[in-house]
Short mmCIF file of C-alpha atoms in Angstrom, two decimals:
data_model
loop_
_atom_site.label_atom_id
_atom_site.label_comp_id
_atom_site.label_asym_id
_atom_site.label_seq_id
_atom_site.Cartn_x
_atom_site.Cartn_y
_atom_site.Cartn_z
CA MET A 1 77.82 93.04 81.85
CA GLN A 2 80.81 92.73 79.51
CA SER A 3 81.15 96.54 79.34
CA THR A 4 81.10 96.71 83.14
CA TYR A 5 84.11 94.33 83.34
CA LYS A 6 86.04 96.24 80.68
CA ASP A 7 85.17 99.51 82.39
CA ALA A 8 86.72 98.06 85.60
CA LEU A 9 90.04 97.39 83.80
CA TYR A 10 90.02 100.81 82.15
CA SER A 11 89.42 102.42 85.53
CA ILE A 12 92.62 100.77 86.78
CA LEU A 13 94.62 102.37 83.98
CA LYS A 14 93.09 105.74 84.68
CA LYS A 15 93.62 105.48 88.44
CA GLU A 16 97.26 104.46 87.91
CA GLN A 17 97.83 107.54 85.70
CA GLU A 18 96.04 109.81 88.17
CA ILE A 19 97.91 108.57 91.25
CA SER A 20 101.19 108.45 89.45
CA LEU A 21 100.98 112.13 88.61
CA GLU A 22 99.81 113.10 92.10
CA SER A 23 102.01 110.93 94.32
CA ALA A 24 105.51 112.15 95.18
CA HIS A 25 106.71 108.72 96.37
CA VAL A 26 106.10 105.11 95.52
CA ILE A 27 104.93 104.38 99.03
CA ASP A 28 102.03 106.73 98.69
CA GLU A 29 101.33 105.51 95.13
CA SER A 30 101.27 101.82 96.07
CA TYR A 31 99.15 102.49 99.22
CA ARG A 32 96.54 104.39 97.29
CA MET A 33 96.45 101.84 94.50
CA THR A 34 96.07 99.01 97.04
CA ILE A 35 93.03 100.71 98.57
CA PHE A 36 91.58 101.42 95.21
CA LEU A 37 92.00 97.88 93.90
CA GLN A 38 90.65 96.40 97.15
CA ASP A 39 87.48 98.40 96.80
CA LEU A 40 87.20 97.57 93.05
CA LEU A 41 87.54 93.86 93.75
CA ALA A 42 84.84 94.04 96.45
CA ASN A 43 82.54 95.86 94.07
CA MET A 44 83.15 93.17 91.39
CA LYS A 45 82.29 90.47 93.91
CA ARG A 46 78.99 92.14 94.79
CA TYR A 47 78.17 92.64 91.11
CA VAL A 48 78.96 89.00 90.17
CA THR A 49 77.01 87.66 93.08
CA GLU A 50 73.96 89.76 92.30
CA LYS A 51 73.88 89.73 88.51
CA LYS A 52 75.40 86.31 87.75
CA PHE A 53 76.93 85.48 84.35
CA LYS A 54 74.88 85.51 81.18
CA ASP A 55 76.69 82.43 79.81
CA GLN A 56 79.75 80.18 80.20
CA ASN A 57 81.98 82.29 77.94
CA GLU A 58 81.41 85.35 80.08
CA GLU A 59 82.14 83.41 83.24
CA ILE A 60 85.41 82.00 81.82
CA GLU A 61 86.57 85.40 80.59
CA PHE A 62 85.96 86.95 83.97
CA PHE A 63 87.96 84.37 85.88
CA ARG A 64 90.70 84.00 83.31
CA VAL A 65 91.17 87.70 82.38
CA ILE A 66 89.16 90.24 84.31
CA LYS A 67 89.50 89.20 87.94
CA PRO A 68 93.24 88.22 87.68
CA GLN A 69 94.08 91.69 86.32
CA ILE A 70 92.44 93.28 89.36
CA LEU A 71 93.70 90.81 91.96
CA GLY A 72 97.19 90.52 90.33
CA LYS A 73 97.76 94.22 90.57
CA LEU A 74 96.35 94.33 94.09
CA ILE A 75 98.88 91.62 95.15
CA TYR A 76 101.66 93.57 93.33
CA TYR A 77 100.93 97.04 94.83
CA ASN A 78 100.47 95.59 98.32
CA LYS A 79 103.80 93.85 98.03
CA VAL A 80 105.54 97.01 96.75
CA TYR A 81 104.12 98.94 99.72
CA ARG A 82 105.43 96.32 102.14
CA ILE A 83 108.84 96.26 100.47
CA GLU A 84 109.28 100.03 100.34
CA THR A 85 108.08 100.64 103.90
CA SER A 86 110.54 98.03 105.21
CA CYS A 87 113.51 99.37 103.24
CA PRO A 88 116.22 100.34 105.79
CA VAL A 89 118.07 102.92 103.64
CA HIS A 90 117.64 104.95 100.45
CA GLY A 91 120.92 104.15 98.73
CA GLY A 92 124.30 102.42 98.88
CA LYS A 93 125.30 98.85 99.30
CA MET A 94 122.70 97.97 101.97
CA TYR A 95 119.95 99.30 99.64
CA TYR A 96 121.19 97.13 96.79
CA GLU A 97 121.49 94.06 99.00
CA TYR A 98 117.96 94.59 100.38
CA PHE A 99 116.37 94.56 96.94
CA SER A 100 118.60 91.76 95.75
CA VAL A 101 117.29 89.58 98.58
CA GLU A 102 113.75 90.44 97.63
CA LEU A 103 114.48 89.48 94.04
CA GLN A 104 116.00 86.17 95.03
CA GLN A 105 113.01 85.35 97.13
CA LEU A 106 110.75 86.07 94.23
CA LYS A 107 112.77 83.79 91.98
CA ASN A 108 112.62 81.03 94.52
CA GLU A 109 108.88 81.32 94.82
CA TYR A 110 108.59 81.34 91.05
CA LYS A 111 110.60 78.14 90.71
CA GLU A 112 108.85 76.32 93.59
CA HIS A 113 105.24 77.24 93.01
CA ILE A 114 104.83 78.40 89.39
CA PHE A 115 107.45 77.50 86.89
CA ASN A 116 107.23 73.72 87.13
CA SER A 117 103.42 73.46 87.27
CA GLU A 118 101.40 72.04 84.46
CA PHE A 119 98.90 74.85 84.86
CA TYR A 120 101.61 77.43 84.25
CA ARG A 121 102.60 75.79 81.02
CA TYR A 122 98.91 75.52 79.98
CA TYR A 123 98.33 79.25 80.67
CA ARG A 124 101.57 80.49 79.08
CA SER A 125 100.97 78.45 75.89
CA GLY A 126 97.64 80.26 75.40
CA ARG A 127 95.67 77.03 75.46
CA THR A 128 91.92 77.18 76.14
CA ASP A 129 90.89 73.54 75.84
CA HIS A 130 90.60 73.05 79.65
CA ASP A 131 89.17 76.50 80.50
CA ASP A 132 85.94 74.79 81.51
CA ASP A 133 87.87 72.97 84.26
CA PHE A 134 90.00 75.89 85.36
CA PHE A 135 87.79 79.00 85.10
CA LYS A 136 84.23 77.98 85.97
CA LEU A 137 82.74 78.05 89.47
CA GLY A 138 82.01 74.76 91.15
CA ASN A 139 84.70 72.75 89.32
CA ILE A 140 87.39 72.61 92.04
CA ASN A 141 88.72 69.07 92.29
CA ILE A 142 90.76 68.47 95.41
CA ASN A 143 91.75 65.02 94.08
CA THR A 144 94.37 66.77 91.90
CA GLY A 145 96.38 67.67 95.06
CA LEU A 146 95.72 71.40 95.15
CA ASN A 147 97.41 73.71 97.63
CA SER A 148 95.84 73.93 101.06
CA PHE A 149 94.90 77.49 100.22
CA ILE A 150 91.92 76.02 98.43
CA PHE A 151 90.10 75.52 101.74
CA GLU A 152 90.10 79.35 102.29
CA VAL A 153 88.79 80.12 98.78
CA ASP A 154 85.38 81.77 98.40
CA THR A 155 83.84 79.28 96.05
CA GLN A 156 81.20 81.84 95.04
CA PHE A 157 83.85 84.21 93.69
CA SER A 158 86.87 82.06 92.84
CA THR A 159 87.76 78.98 90.74
CA TYR A 160 91.13 78.71 92.55
CA TYR A 161 92.99 79.00 89.23
CA ASP A 162 92.03 82.63 88.81
CA TYR A 163 94.22 83.19 91.91
CA LYS A 164 97.07 81.34 90.24
CA VAL A 165 96.89 83.56 87.18
CA SER A 166 96.77 86.56 89.53
CA ARG A 167 100.02 85.37 91.15
CA ILE A 168 101.67 85.03 87.73
CA ILE A 169 100.71 88.60 86.80
CA ALA A 170 101.81 89.99 90.18
CA ASN A 171 105.15 88.14 90.06
CA GLU A 172 105.94 89.48 86.60
CA LEU A 173 105.23 93.06 87.71
CA LEU A 174 107.28 92.56 90.88
CA TYR A 175 110.18 91.17 88.88
CA ASN A 176 110.37 94.21 86.61
CA TYR A 177 110.02 96.55 89.62
CA LEU A 178 112.86 94.87 91.53
CA ILE A 179 115.15 94.75 88.52
CA ILE A 180 114.73 98.50 88.09
CA LYS A 181 115.34 99.14 91.80
CA ILE A 182 118.56 97.11 91.78
CA ASN A 183 120.00 98.44 88.57
CA PRO A 184 117.90 101.13 86.89
CA VAL A 185 120.45 102.21 84.27
CA ASP A 186 123.20 99.67 83.75
CA ARG A 187 121.65 97.44 81.14
CA PRO A 188 123.08 95.71 78.04
CA ASN A 189 123.50 98.05 75.15
CA ILE A 190 120.36 98.65 73.06
CA ALA A 191 120.90 98.17 69.33
CA SER A 192 118.75 99.47 66.52
CA THR A 193 117.34 97.29 63.85
CA ASN A 194 120.20 98.05 61.46
CA GLY A 195 122.73 96.92 63.98
CA GLU A 196 123.96 100.42 64.98
CA SER A 197 125.01 100.77 68.61
CA THR A 198 123.34 103.32 70.91
CA GLU A 199 126.40 103.26 73.20
CA ASN A 200 127.35 106.92 72.40
CA LEU A 201 123.76 108.16 72.67
CA PHE A 202 123.30 110.29 75.78
CA TRP A 203 121.11 113.06 77.15
CA THR A 204 122.59 116.54 77.03
CA GLU A 205 119.80 118.60 78.46
CA SER A 206 118.91 118.92 82.14
CA LYS A 207 117.25 116.09 84.12
CA ASN A 208 114.14 118.16 84.57
CA SER A 209 113.91 118.53 80.83
CA LEU A 210 113.80 114.73 80.34
CA ILE A 211 111.25 114.41 83.18
CA GLU A 212 109.06 116.96 81.39
CA LEU A 213 109.30 114.84 78.22
CA ILE A 214 108.54 111.57 80.04
CA TYR A 215 105.39 112.91 81.63
CA ALA A 216 104.28 114.55 78.35
CA LEU A 217 104.69 111.18 76.53
CA HIS A 218 102.75 109.41 79.18
CA VAL A 219 99.78 111.73 79.72
CA SER A 220 99.33 112.38 75.97
CA GLY A 221 98.98 108.61 75.38
CA ALA A 222 101.88 108.78 72.82
CA ILE A 223 103.30 105.51 74.06
CA SER A 224 101.15 102.34 74.09
CA HIS A 225 97.97 104.48 74.10
CA GLY A 226 98.88 105.68 77.59
CA LYS A 227 98.86 102.16 79.04
CA THR A 228 102.56 102.16 79.77
CA GLY A 229 103.39 103.58 83.23
CA ILE A 230 105.64 106.49 84.11
CA ARG A 231 108.25 104.23 85.67
CA LYS A 232 108.55 101.97 82.63
CA ILE A 233 108.94 104.88 80.24
CA SER A 234 111.41 106.52 82.63
CA SER A 235 113.41 103.25 82.91
CA VAL A 236 113.70 102.85 79.16
CA LEU A 237 114.80 106.43 78.57
CA GLN A 238 117.29 106.29 81.45
CA VAL A 239 118.85 103.23 79.85
CA LEU A 240 118.77 104.72 76.38
CA PHE A 241 120.25 108.06 77.33
CA GLN A 242 122.59 106.77 80.14
CA ILE A 243 121.26 109.01 82.82
CA GLN A 244 120.10 108.63 86.44
CA LEU A 245 116.90 110.62 87.14
CA GLY A 246 116.35 109.59 90.79
CA ASP A 247 112.83 110.16 92.13
CA ILE A 248 111.06 111.56 89.09
CA HIS A 249 107.78 111.96 90.89
CA HIS A 250 109.30 114.25 93.52
CA SER A 251 111.05 116.25 90.86
CA PHE A 252 107.83 116.59 88.82
CA HIS A 253 105.94 117.92 91.85
CA ARG A 254 108.63 120.55 92.41
CA MET A 255 108.29 121.52 88.70
CA LYS A 256 104.52 121.92 89.14
CA ASP A 257 105.17 124.59 91.79
CA ARG A 258 107.97 126.48 90.08
CA ALA A 259 107.42 130.06 89.11
CA GLY A 260 107.12 131.12 85.45
CA ASN A 261 106.86 128.62 82.65
CA ARG A 262 106.20 125.17 84.08
CA THR A 263 106.82 123.40 80.71
CA LEU A 264 109.93 125.32 79.68
CA PHE A 265 111.59 122.42 77.83
CA LEU A 266 108.48 121.35 75.88
CA ASP A 267 107.95 124.98 74.77
CA GLN A 268 111.60 125.16 73.70
CA LEU A 269 111.16 121.93 71.70
CA LYS A 270 108.16 123.38 69.87
CA SER A 271 110.04 126.65 69.17
CA SER A 272 113.15 124.88 67.95
CA VAL A 273 111.13 122.62 65.51
CA GLU A 274 109.20 125.69 64.15
CA ASP A 275 112.47 127.57 63.63
CA TYR A 276 113.86 124.63 61.77
CA MET A 277 110.80 124.35 59.61
CA ASP A 278 110.99 128.06 58.76
CA LYS A 279 114.60 127.64 57.51
CA ASP A 280 113.39 125.15 54.89
CA LEU A 281 110.85 127.61 53.45
#
């Protein structure tokens, strides 16, 4: 049963990679991920209901780790879809203000419902001494003054607190997404470990060349074993190299259809390194 749960989390990573490469726009990507995660969560519910847990440790791990990863990303992608499909424009001051309002609403929700809660401090500190109370079925205690949402919880597939962990995960993902939407490149200067500034480090090749590199790093698993998404890698490199890439998914799809060599920059890199090696012989 443990392998089934871990396979479910791995399938999310694989699906994110697959859809990220296929989708030309975040709306399509978020919609497809929402459908996938909704089905995955339903399958997990059927599996848990039929097979049950082999012991308490497995039950706690499922409601503290496995389910929140699925539900948290489901909440996140559904919210991204709603935000993107409601966006009135694709640039300019109104665009900035729209995402700024979304970010402020997220911050307000965080302060009101998450930040000041004892459970949030418990979860963030990594404590496990009350996991029996928080992440086991049948232990919901309404005497503690829980949110009214508790009356809508499926007590056969939720401990209530697994939902709270899911919200924490979703809010963190949304925060990073909105920060990038508002200001994808203008970040504080990144300094190396020896204190040298990267202020004068900038990209001198074409934008398509950098996009080729970003996708190559992602699909090869060269960064974080492939678990870091295209957007995050893109955001870091845009900051580092002081360049705006725009909609990289759309650009990548155009590159897939171009005539001739589709990986021109990567092939040039290989050739340049081999030429350099030959000079040292």
